[in-house]
Coordinates of C-alpha atoms and ligand atoms in Angstrom, one line a residue:
X17 CA -19.4 -15.1 -11.5
X18 CA -19.3 -12.5 -8.7
X19 CA -18.2 -8.9 -9.0
X20 CA -17.2 -7.0 -5.8
X21 CA -16.4 -3.3 -5.5
X22 CA -13.4 -2.0 -3.5
X23 CA -11.1 1.0 -3.8
X24 CA -8.9 1.3 -6.9
X25 CA -5.4 2.0 -5.7
X26 CA -3.1 0.7 -8.4
X27 CA -4.2 0.7 -12.0
X28 CA -4.2 -2.1 -14.6
X29 CA -5.9 -5.5 -15.1
X30 CA -4.6 -8.8 -13.8
X31 CA -6.1 -12.2 -14.7
X32 CA -5.1 -15.3 -12.9
X33 CA -5.5 -17.9 -10.3
X34 CA -6.4 -16.8 -6.7
X35 CA -4.1 -17.4 -3.8
X36 CA -6.3 -16.8 -0.8
X37 CA -4.6 -15.7 2.4
X38 CA -6.9 -15.2 5.4
X39 CA -6.4 -12.9 8.3
X40 CA -4.0 -15.2 10.0
X41 CA -2.0 -15.7 6.9
X42 CA -3.4 -19.1 6.1
X43 CA -3.4 -20.0 2.5
X44 CA -6.7 -21.4 1.5
X45 CA -5.7 -24.3 -0.7
X46 CA -6.4 -25.4 -4.2
X47 CA -9.3 -27.5 -5.1
X48 CA -8.8 -30.8 -7.0
X49 CA -7.0 -34.1 -6.3
X50 CA -5.8 -36.7 -8.7
X51 CA -8.3 -39.5 -9.0
X52 CA -6.1 -42.2 -7.4
X53 CA -5.3 -40.1 -4.4
X54 CA -8.8 -40.2 -2.8
X55 CA -8.1 -42.9 -0.3
X56 CA -4.9 -41.3 1.0
X57 CA -6.7 -38.0 1.2
X58 CA -9.5 -39.5 3.3
X59 CA -6.9 -40.9 5.6
X60 CA -5.1 -37.6 5.8
X61 CA -8.4 -35.9 6.7
X62 CA -9.0 -38.5 9.4
X63 CA -5.6 -38.0 11.0
X64 CA -6.0 -34.2 10.9
X65 CA -9.4 -34.4 12.6
X66 CA -8.1 -36.7 15.3
X67 CA -5.1 -34.4 15.9
X68 CA -7.4 -31.4 16.1
X69 CA -9.7 -33.2 18.5
X70 CA -6.8 -34.1 20.7
X71 CA -5.6 -30.5 20.9
X72 CA -9.0 -29.2 21.8
X73 CA -9.5 -31.9 24.4
X74 CA -6.2 -30.9 25.9
X75 CA -7.2 -27.3 26.0
X76 CA -10.6 -28.2 27.4
X77 CA -9.0 -30.1 30.3
X78 CA -6.5 -27.3 31.1
X79 CA -9.2 -24.6 31.1
X80 CA -11.5 -26.8 33.2
X81 CA -8.8 -27.3 35.8
X82 CA -7.8 -23.7 35.9
X83 CA -11.0 -21.8 35.4
X84 CA -13.8 -24.4 35.9
X85 CA -16.2 -26.2 33.6
X86 CA -18.2 -23.1 32.6
X87 CA -15.2 -21.7 30.8
X88 CA -14.3 -25.1 29.3
X89 CA -17.7 -25.4 27.7
X90 CA -16.6 -23.5 24.7
X91 CA -14.1 -26.2 23.9
X92 CA -16.7 -28.9 24.4
X93 CA -18.7 -27.1 21.7
X94 CA -15.7 -27.2 19.4
X95 CA -15.2 -30.8 20.2
X96 CA -18.7 -31.6 19.3
X97 CA -18.3 -29.9 16.0
X98 CA -15.1 -31.7 15.1
X99 CA -16.6 -35.0 16.0
X100 CA -19.9 -34.3 14.2
X101 CA -20.9 -37.2 12.1
X102 CA -22.7 -35.1 9.5
X103 CA -19.7 -32.9 9.0
X104 CA -17.5 -35.9 8.6
X105 CA -19.9 -37.4 6.0
X106 CA -20.0 -34.2 4.1
X107 CA -16.3 -33.9 4.0
X108 CA -15.8 -37.5 2.9
X109 CA -18.4 -37.0 0.3
X110 CA -16.6 -34.0 -1.1
X111 CA -13.3 -35.8 -1.3
X112 CA -14.7 -39.0 -2.7
X113 CA -17.1 -37.8 -5.3
X114 CA -15.9 -34.3 -6.2
X115 CA -12.2 -35.1 -5.7
X116 CA -11.7 -32.0 -3.6
X117 CA -8.6 -31.8 -1.5
X118 CA -9.1 -32.3 2.2
X119 CA -8.0 -28.7 2.9
X120 CA -10.4 -27.3 0.3
X121 CA -13.3 -29.5 1.6
X122 CA -12.7 -28.4 5.2
X123 CA -12.4 -24.8 4.2
X124 CA -15.5 -24.9 2.0
X125 CA -17.7 -26.8 4.4
X126 CA -16.8 -24.8 7.5
X127 CA -16.9 -21.5 5.8
X128 CA -20.4 -22.2 4.6
X129 CA -21.5 -22.9 8.2
X130 CA -19.7 -19.8 9.4
X131 CA -21.5 -17.7 6.8
X132 CA -24.8 -19.0 7.9
X133 CA -24.0 -17.9 11.5
X134 CA -22.7 -14.6 10.2
X135 CA -26.0 -13.9 8.3
X136 CA -28.0 -14.3 11.5
X137 CA -28.7 -11.4 13.8
X138 CA -27.1 -11.0 17.1
X139 CA -23.7 -11.1 18.9
X140 CA -24.1 -14.8 20.0
X141 CA -24.4 -15.9 16.4
X142 CA -21.4 -13.8 15.3
X143 CA -19.4 -15.6 18.1
X144 CA -20.5 -19.0 16.7
X145 CA -19.1 -17.9 13.3
X146 CA -15.8 -17.1 14.9
X147 CA -15.8 -20.5 16.6
X148 CA -16.3 -22.2 13.3
X149 CA -13.4 -20.2 11.7
X150 CA -11.3 -21.2 14.7
X151 CA -12.1 -24.9 14.1
X152 CA -11.4 -24.5 10.4
X153 CA -8.0 -23.1 11.1
X154 CA -7.1 -25.7 13.6
X155 CA -7.9 -28.5 11.2
X156 CA -6.1 -26.7 8.4
X157 CA -3.1 -26.3 10.6
X158 CA -3.0 -30.0 11.1
X159 CA -3.5 -30.7 7.4
X160 CA -0.9 -28.2 6.2
X161 CA 1.5 -28.5 9.1
X162 CA 2.4 -24.8 9.1
X163 CA 1.0 -21.5 10.1
X164 CA 1.7 -18.5 7.9
X165 CA 2.1 -18.6 4.2
X166 CA 5.3 -16.9 3.1
X167 CA 4.0 -14.7 0.3
X168 CA 7.5 -13.7 -0.6
X169 CA 8.1 -17.3 -1.6
X170 CA 5.3 -17.7 -4.2
X171 CA 6.8 -19.3 -7.3
X172 CA 4.0 -19.4 -9.8
X173 CA 1.8 -16.6 -11.1
X174 CA -1.1 -15.8 -8.8
X175 CA -3.5 -13.0 -7.7
X176 CA -3.1 -12.6 -3.9
X177 CA -6.4 -12.1 -2.2
X178 CA -5.8 -11.3 1.5
X179 CA -7.5 -9.9 4.5
X180 CA -4.8 -7.3 4.9
X181 CA -1.2 -6.8 3.8
X182 CA 1.2 -4.5 5.6
X183 CA 3.4 -2.2 3.6
X184 CA 6.4 -4.3 4.1
X185 CA 4.6 -7.5 3.2
X186 CA 3.6 -5.8 0.0
X187 CA 7.1 -4.6 -0.7
X188 CA 8.3 -8.1 -0.4
X189 CA 5.9 -9.5 -3.0
X190 CA 7.6 -10.7 -6.1
X191 CA 6.0 -8.8 -9.0
X192 CA 7.1 -11.6 -11.3
X193 CA 4.6 -14.0 -9.7
X194 CA 2.2 -11.8 -7.9
X195 CA 0.2 -10.3 -10.8
X196 CA -2.1 -8.2 -8.5
X197 CA -3.7 -8.2 -5.1
X198 CA -6.9 -7.4 -3.3
X199 CA -7.4 -6.9 0.4
X200 CA -10.5 -6.8 2.5
X201 CA -9.2 -3.8 4.6
X202 CA -7.2 -0.7 3.7
X203 CA -7.9 2.7 2.4
X204 CA -6.9 4.7 -0.6
X205 CA -3.9 6.5 0.9
X206 CA -2.4 3.6 2.8
X207 CA 1.2 2.8 2.2
X208 CA 0.2 -0.7 1.1
X209 CA -1.6 1.0 -1.8
X210 CA 1.3 3.3 -2.6
X211 CA 3.8 0.4 -2.6
X212 CA 1.5 -1.6 -5.0
X213 CA 1.5 1.4 -7.4
X214 CA 5.2 1.7 -7.1
X215 CA 5.6 -2.0 -8.0
X216 CA 3.3 -1.5 -10.9
X217 CA 0.9 -4.3 -9.9
X218 CA -2.9 -3.8 -10.1
X219 CA -4.4 -3.6 -6.7
X220 CA -7.8 -3.1 -5.0
X221 CA -8.2 -2.5 -1.3
X222 CA -11.1 -2.1 1.2
X223 CA -13.4 -4.7 -0.5
X224 CA -14.8 -5.7 2.8
X225 CA -15.3 -9.3 3.8
X226 CA -15.2 -11.6 0.8
X227 CA -12.6 -14.3 1.4
X228 CA -15.2 -16.7 2.6
X229 CA -16.5 -16.8 -1.0
X230 CA -13.2 -17.7 -2.7
X231 CA -11.0 -20.7 -2.8
X232 CA -7.4 -21.1 -3.8
X233 CA -7.2 -21.8 -7.5
X234 CA -10.4 -20.0 -8.5
X235 CA -10.0 -17.8 -11.5
X236 CA -10.3 -14.1 -10.8
X237 CA -9.8 -10.8 -12.5
X238 CA -8.5 -7.7 -10.7
X239 CA -9.6 -4.5 -12.3
X240 CA -7.3 -1.9 -10.7
X241 CA -8.9 0.9 -12.7
X242 CA -12.4 0.4 -11.6
X243 CA -11.5 -1.0 -8.1
X244 CA -13.2 -4.3 -8.8
X245 CA -12.5 -8.0 -8.3
X246 CA -14.4 -10.5 -10.4
X247 CA -14.5 -14.0 -9.0
X248 CA -15.0 -17.0 -11.3
X249 CA -15.6 -14.8 -14.4
X250 CA -17.7 -16.1 -17.3
X251 CA -16.1 -16.5 -20.7
X252 CA -17.5 -13.2 -22.1
X253 CA -16.1 -11.2 -19.2
X254 CA -12.7 -13.0 -19.5
X255 CA -12.5 -12.2 -23.2
X256 CA -13.4 -8.6 -22.6
X257 CA -10.7 -8.2 -19.9
X258 CA -8.1 -10.0 -22.0
X259 CA -8.8 -7.5 -24.7
X260 CA -8.2 -4.7 -22.2
X261 CA -4.9 -6.2 -21.1
X262 CA -3.9 -6.1 -24.8
X263 CA -4.9 -2.4 -25.1
X264 CA -2.9 -1.5 -22.0
X265 CA 0.1 -3.1 -23.6
X266 CA -0.4 -1.0 -26.7
X267 CA -0.8 2.2 -24.7
X268 CA 2.3 1.4 -22.7
X269 CA 4.2 1.0 -26.0
X270 CA 2.9 4.3 -27.2
X271 CA 3.9 6.0 -24.0
X272 CA 7.3 4.5 -24.3
X273 CA 8.0 6.8 -27.3
X274 CA 7.7 9.8 -24.9
X275 CA 10.7 8.8 -22.9
X276 CA 13.3 11.0 -24.5
X277 CA 11.0 13.9 -25.1
X278 CA 11.0 16.8 -22.6
X279 CA 8.0 17.4 -20.3
X280 CA 7.1 20.7 -21.8
X281 CA 3.8 22.3 -22.2
X282 CA 2.5 23.0 -25.7
X283 CA 3.5 26.7 -25.2
X284 CA 7.0 25.8 -24.2
X285 CA 7.0 25.9 -20.4
X286 CA 9.3 23.3 -18.8
X287 CA 7.8 21.0 -16.3
X288 CA 10.0 18.9 -14.0
X289 CA 8.9 15.2 -13.7
X290 CA 10.6 13.3 -10.9
X291 CA 10.0 9.8 -9.6
X292 CA 9.0 8.5 -6.2
X293 CA 10.8 5.4 -5.0
X294 CA 10.9 3.1 -1.9
X295 CA 13.8 0.9 -2.8
X296 CA 17.1 1.4 -4.7
X297 CA 15.9 -1.2 -7.2
X298 CA 13.2 1.2 -8.4
X299 CA 15.7 3.6 -9.8
X300 CA 15.8 1.5 -13.0
X301 CA 12.1 2.2 -13.5
X302 CA 12.7 5.9 -13.1
X303 CA 15.4 5.8 -15.7
X304 CA 13.2 3.8 -18.1
X305 CA 10.5 6.4 -17.8
X306 CA 13.0 9.2 -18.4
X307 CA 12.4 11.0 -15.1
X308 CA 14.4 14.2 -14.3
X309 CA 15.5 12.8 -10.9
X310 CA 14.1 11.3 -7.7
X311 CA 11.8 13.7 -5.9
X312 CA 11.0 11.4 -3.1
X313 CA 13.0 8.5 -1.8
X314 CA 11.0 6.9 1.1
X315 CA 14.0 5.7 3.0
X316 CA 12.0 4.3 5.8
X317 CA 11.4 1.2 3.8
X318 CA 15.0 0.3 4.7
X319 CA 13.8 -0.2 8.2
X320 CA 10.7 -2.3 7.4
X321 CA 10.6 -6.1 7.0
X322 CA 13.8 -6.7 9.0
X323 CA 14.5 -7.3 12.7
X324 CA 17.5 -5.1 13.1
X325 CA 17.8 -1.3 12.4
X326 CA 19.9 -0.7 9.3
X327 CA 23.5 0.3 10.2
X328 CA 25.1 3.4 8.9
X329 CA 26.9 1.3 6.3
X330 CA 23.7 -0.2 5.0
X331 CA 22.1 3.2 4.7
X332 CA 25.1 4.5 2.9
X333 CA 25.2 1.6 0.4
X334 CA 21.6 2.1 -0.5
X335 CA 21.9 5.9 -0.9
X336 CA 25.1 5.6 -2.9
X337 CA 23.5 3.1 -5.2
X338 CA 20.6 5.4 -5.9
X339 CA 22.7 8.6 -6.2
X340 CA 25.2 7.0 -8.6
X341 CA 22.6 5.3 -10.7
X342 CA 20.9 8.7 -11.2
X343 CA 24.2 10.1 -12.7
X344 CA 24.1 13.6 -11.3
X345 CA 20.3 14.0 -11.4
X346 CA 18.8 15.2 -8.2
X347 CA 17.8 12.7 -5.5
X348 CA 15.7 13.8 -2.6
X349 CA 16.3 11.6 0.4
X350 CA 13.4 11.9 2.8
X351 CA 14.5 11.0 6.3
X352 CA 12.7 8.2 8.0
X353 CA 8.9 8.5 8.1
X354 CA 8.2 5.6 10.4
X355 CA 5.2 5.2 12.7
X356 CA 1.5 5.1 12.0
X357 CA 1.0 2.4 9.3
X358 CA 4.8 1.9 8.8
X359 CA 5.9 0.1 11.9
X360 CA 9.2 -1.6 12.8
X361 CA 11.2 -2.7 15.8
X362 CA 11.0 0.4 18.0
X363 CA 9.0 -0.1 21.2
X364 CA 5.4 0.9 20.6
X365 CA 4.6 4.3 22.0
X366 CA 2.5 3.9 25.0
X367 CA -0.7 5.7 24.0
X368 CA -1.0 5.4 20.3
X369 CA -4.7 5.2 19.8
X370 CA -4.4 7.7 16.9
X371 CA -1.1 6.7 15.4
X372 CA -1.4 9.1 12.5
X373 CA -1.6 11.9 15.1
X374 CA 1.1 10.3 17.3
X375 CA 4.8 9.7 17.5
X376 CA 5.3 9.5 13.8
X377 CA 7.9 10.6 11.3
X378 CA 10.1 13.6 12.2
X379 CA 8.6 13.5 15.8
X380 CA 9.8 9.9 16.1
X381 CA 13.2 10.8 14.6
X382 CA 13.7 13.6 17.1
X383 CA 12.8 11.3 19.9
X384 CA 15.3 8.6 18.8
X385 CA 18.2 10.9 17.9
X386 CA 20.8 8.1 17.5
X387 CA 18.7 6.4 14.9
X388 CA 18.2 9.8 13.2
X389 CA 21.9 10.8 13.3
X390 CA 23.0 7.4 11.9
X391 CA 20.8 8.0 8.9
X392 CA 21.9 11.7 8.5
X393 CA 25.5 10.7 8.6
X394 CA 25.0 8.2 5.8
X395 CA 23.1 10.7 3.7
X396 CA 25.9 13.2 4.2
X397 CA 28.6 10.7 3.3
X398 CA 26.8 9.8 0.1
X399 CA 26.2 13.4 -0.8
X400 CA 29.7 13.9 -2.2
X401 CA 29.1 11.1 -4.7
X402 CA 25.8 12.3 -6.2
X403 CA 23.3 15.1 -6.4
X404 CA 21.7 14.5 -3.0
X405 CA 19.2 16.6 -1.1
X406 CA 17.7 15.9 2.3
X407 CA 14.1 16.4 3.2
X408 CA 12.3 16.2 6.6
X409 CA 8.8 14.7 6.7
X410 CA 5.7 15.8 8.5
X411 CA 7.1 19.0 9.8
X412 CA 4.3 20.7 11.7
X413 CA 6.1 23.5 13.6
X414 CA 9.1 25.8 13.0
X415 CA 10.8 24.6 16.2
X416 CA 10.6 21.0 15.0
X417 CA 12.2 22.0 11.7
X418 CA 15.0 23.9 13.5
X419 CA 15.6 20.9 15.8
X420 CA 15.9 18.6 12.8
X421 CA 18.4 21.0 11.2
X422 CA 20.3 21.1 14.4
X423 CA 20.7 17.3 14.4
X424 CA 21.9 17.6 10.8
X425 CA 24.4 20.3 11.8
X426 CA 25.6 18.0 14.6
X427 CA 26.1 15.1 12.2
X428 CA 28.1 17.5 9.9
X429 CA 30.3 18.5 12.7
X430 CA 31.0 14.9 13.7
X431 CA 31.9 14.0 10.1
X432 CA 34.1 17.1 9.9
X433 CA 36.0 16.1 13.1
X434 CA 36.5 12.7 11.8
X435 CA 37.8 14.1 8.5
X436 CA 35.1 12.5 6.4
X437 CA 34.0 14.5 3.4
X438 CA 30.4 15.5 2.7
X439 CA 28.5 18.3 0.8
X440 CA 28.5 21.2 3.1
X441 CA 25.9 23.0 1.0
X442 CA 23.5 20.1 0.8
X443 CA 20.1 21.4 0.1
X444 CA 17.6 21.0 2.9
X445 CA 13.9 20.8 2.4
X446 CA 10.7 19.8 4.1
X447 CA 7.5 18.1 3.3
X448 CA 4.4 20.2 3.3
X449 CA 1.7 17.8 4.5
X450 CA 0.2 19.2 7.6
X451 CA -2.2 22.2 7.5
X452 CA -0.1 24.1 10.2
X453 CA 2.9 24.1 7.8
X454 CA 0.8 25.6 5.1
X455 CA -0.6 28.3 7.4
X456 CA 3.0 29.1 8.4
X457 CA 4.5 29.0 4.9
X458 CA 5.6 32.6 5.0
X459 CA 8.0 31.6 7.9
X460 CA 9.0 28.3 6.5
X461 CA 10.1 29.9 3.2
X462 CA 12.9 31.6 5.2
X463 CA 14.2 28.3 6.6
X464 CA 14.4 25.7 3.8
X465 CA 15.9 25.4 0.3
X466 CA 12.9 23.6 -1.1
X467 CA 9.4 22.1 -0.4
X468 CA 7.5 19.1 -1.4
X469 CA 3.8 18.9 -0.9
X470 CA 2.7 15.5 0.5
X471 CA -1.0 15.4 -0.5
X472 CA -1.4 11.8 0.8
X473 CA -1.1 13.2 4.3
X474 CA -2.4 16.6 3.6
X475 CA -5.7 15.2 2.5
X476 CA -6.1 13.2 5.7
X477 CA -5.0 16.1 8.0
X478 CA -7.0 18.7 6.1
X479 CA -10.2 16.7 6.1
X480 CA -9.7 14.6 9.3
X481 CA -10.0 11.4 7.3
X482 CA -7.7 8.5 8.0
X483 CA -6.0 7.7 4.8
X484 CA -6.0 3.9 5.4
X485 CA -9.6 3.5 6.6
X486 CA -11.9 2.0 4.0
X487 CA -15.0 3.2 5.8
X488 CA -14.3 6.8 5.2
X489 CA -12.6 6.4 1.9
X490 CA -15.4 8.3 0.1
X491 CA -14.2 11.4 1.9
X492 CA -10.6 10.9 1.2
X493 CA -10.0 12.8 -2.1
X494 CA -7.6 15.4 -3.5
X495 CA -10.6 16.8 -5.4
X496 CA -12.0 18.4 -2.2
X497 CA -12.0 22.2 -2.6
X498 CA -10.5 22.6 0.9
X499 CA -7.5 20.4 -0.1
X500 CA -7.1 22.4 -3.4
X501 CA -7.1 25.7 -1.5
X502 CA -4.4 24.4 0.7
X503 CA -2.3 23.3 -2.2
X504 CA -2.8 26.6 -3.8
X505 CA -1.7 28.4 -0.6
X506 CA 1.5 26.4 -0.4
X507 CA 2.3 27.0 -4.1
X508 CA 1.6 30.7 -3.9
X509 CA 3.8 31.2 -0.8
X510 CA 6.7 29.2 -2.2
X511 CA 6.5 30.7 -5.7
X512 CA 6.2 34.2 -4.3
X513 CA 9.4 33.7 -2.4
X514 CA 11.0 31.8 -5.2
X515 CA 11.6 28.7 -3.1
X516 CA 11.4 25.6 -5.3
X517 CA 8.3 23.5 -4.6
X518 CA 7.3 20.1 -5.9
X519 CA 4.3 17.8 -5.2
X520 CA 5.0 14.2 -4.3
X521 CA 1.7 12.8 -3.1
X522 CA -0.3 10.4 -5.3
X523 CA -2.2 13.3 -6.9
X524 CA 1.0 14.0 -8.8
X525 CA 0.8 10.8 -10.8
X526 CA -2.9 11.1 -11.5
X527 CA -3.4 12.6 -15.0
X528 CA -6.8 13.9 -13.9
X529 CA -5.1 16.5 -11.7
X530 CA -2.2 17.5 -14.0
X531 CA -3.9 20.5 -15.7
X532 CA -5.3 21.7 -12.4
X533 CA -1.9 21.6 -10.6
X534 CA -0.1 23.3 -13.5
X535 CA -2.8 25.9 -13.4
X536 CA -2.3 26.5 -9.7
X537 CA 1.4 27.1 -10.4
X538 CA 3.1 23.8 -9.9
X539 CA 6.1 23.2 -12.2
X540 CA 7.6 20.1 -10.5
X541 CA 5.8 16.8 -10.1
X542 CA 7.2 13.7 -8.3
X543 CA 5.2 10.6 -9.0
X544 CA 5.3 6.8 -9.1
X545 CA 7.5 6.0 -12.0
X546 CA 4.8 4.1 -13.9
X547 CA 2.6 7.2 -13.8
X548 CA 5.2 9.6 -15.3
X549 CA 4.6 8.9 -19.0
X550 CA 0.9 9.7 -18.8
X551 CA 1.5 12.9 -16.9
X552 CA 4.2 13.9 -19.4
X553 CA 1.7 13.3 -22.2
X554 CA -0.8 15.7 -20.6
X555 CA 1.9 18.3 -20.0
X556 CA 2.9 18.2 -23.6
X557 CA -0.6 18.5 -24.9
X558 CA -1.8 21.6 -23.0
X559 CA -0.9 25.3 -22.6
X560 CA -0.5 27.2 -19.4
X561 CA -3.4 29.4 -20.3
X562 CA -5.6 26.3 -20.7
X563 CA -4.5 24.9 -17.3
X564 CA -5.1 28.3 -15.6
X565 CA -8.6 28.3 -17.0
X566 CA -9.1 24.8 -15.6
X567 CA -7.8 25.9 -12.2
X568 CA -9.9 29.0 -12.2
X569 CA -13.1 27.0 -12.9
X570 CA -12.2 24.4 -10.3
X571 CA -11.8 27.1 -7.7
X572 CA -15.3 28.3 -8.4
X573 CA -16.7 24.9 -7.5
X574 CA -17.7 24.0 -4.0
X575 CA -17.6 20.2 -3.7
X576 CA -15.4 17.3 -4.6
X577 CA -18.0 15.5 -6.8
X578 CA -18.4 18.5 -9.2
X579 CA -14.6 19.0 -9.3
X580 CA -14.0 15.4 -10.1
X581 CA -16.6 15.3 -12.8
X582 CA -15.2 18.6 -14.3
X583 CA -11.6 17.4 -14.3
X584 CA -12.6 14.1 -15.9
X585 CA -14.4 16.0 -18.7
X586 CA -11.5 18.3 -19.2
X587 CA -9.0 15.4 -19.4
X588 CA -11.2 13.5 -21.8
X589 CA -11.2 16.5 -24.1
X590 CA -7.5 16.2 -24.3
X591 CA -7.3 12.4 -24.4
X592 CA -10.6 10.7 -25.1
X593 CA -9.0 7.2 -24.3
X594 CA -7.6 7.9 -20.8
X595 CA -9.7 6.4 -18.0
Ligands
LIG624 C1 2.5 12.2 1.3 O1 2.1 12.2 2.4 O2 1.9 12.7 0.3 C2 3.8 11.5 1.0 C3 4.3 11.7 -0.2 O3 4.4 10.8 1.9 P1 3.8 9.4 2.4 O4 2.8 8.9 1.5 O5 5.0 8.5 2.5 O6 3.3 9.7 3.8
LIG625 MG1 3.4 11.8 4.1

């Protein structure tokens, strides 16, 4: 049994068989063969080794002709390894006596060699390890006859263990079969993490290199609450986690009973609980959890995972579906927030060494006006058939906001000229997720109908910590006193001017922050639908006075660790059983 620590990004426990996908998307195969298949398997292995050898020989010759023998030497080394008698004997032995599949044997043997090289000091040894991985992939490619594993096509229940998953790959996972996932890379605020939470599958990211220790078919446990992955668990651990899964089910049933009850504090103050969605399909989850509307629709997911930009019609259909399904409840459409970790077909900006500080979000929309206008037209057209609001992301200056509003006004004018109906009084809001916006709140209050605080970005821009980088994940926290001050500043300014303000970052769905945020003056939360019931339970169990006390105490503390500990204690006083 091996227990590895990563970053907890989507709660819950999943137990199952590992599907291992390495950094090139290769699926590392399952282990055993039927007894009578041994001879065929040995032959398959022989053919794959021969084919790999021929490929390397071809490369060697080409490189030797073009660049000379020195450069070709690397391929000679690869050839030596593929032809190595000891390696072949080892592989044959694994297939013959342990009944391992050829793929599994190759993967296991070569990864063991690579690990030895990795454990040795020095650049040259690290390069040898890379060579061995290279050879492994080449042989696997010949055995499997394909390159990338299509994760979207998984058809039996698995835990996906991968080097990395992009937000769109994650969004395309089928939650019926993918019970959870773990990645070697990734940080706490990455969109991959957010999508996992939205889909309600337990996930852990940023574990660091571990795929060399697992094989397809190994049993594993993903503990999305503690941020751990347990490989090949012993019986006792399995039994304990199975019990935990049962308890989770019981808690979910308990929370279900809250659905029809209002989110109201114990002293009768109404709290609005909205849902965050990425796809129209998630509306159902919002309705099941009894949300008061959609506080954040991340429309950019329409652009991800497909080669072509969505047409005005496909935007319109998606928006209409959401607006109509919500039956008059508010739906906040955030305009496209592409760039940084959410990429698609636009040409890459030329100098994007810091994509989170680059041509992202509203900046990108204002640079690609046609794209932006197409989306705005669709939102406007849908606005007559539901309670739709429009919100601009990542606004950092007033001029930027005014430009975005101008593009919206242009789109309105176009529609008017064409005789197409839309809601003239559509409410226009902005995300508050950049420190400059908070510093300028007294001006922004004059220009928008509502705000939504995006703590996922605010944390990274306030603390200068990349939200998707595991190496600085310890610094990325909403419990930092500087972040809390910023949130308080935004809330105070909006509340003072009576401009509605919500909070739609992940902090909103974390019950540990609920009392603090209410105490700071927040009355509208927008969270991943799955998180809504627990937040509602906290709201219904506390008074405003209690929350204000919590926020006062938090504001007297000067570091994230103390704040986190204090908030945890306060929450456990209200609910001893919450994690
Ligand atoms: C945020 O930044 O808090 C937010 C809600 O937007 P996103 O996570 O999509 O950047
Ligand atoms: Mg954001």
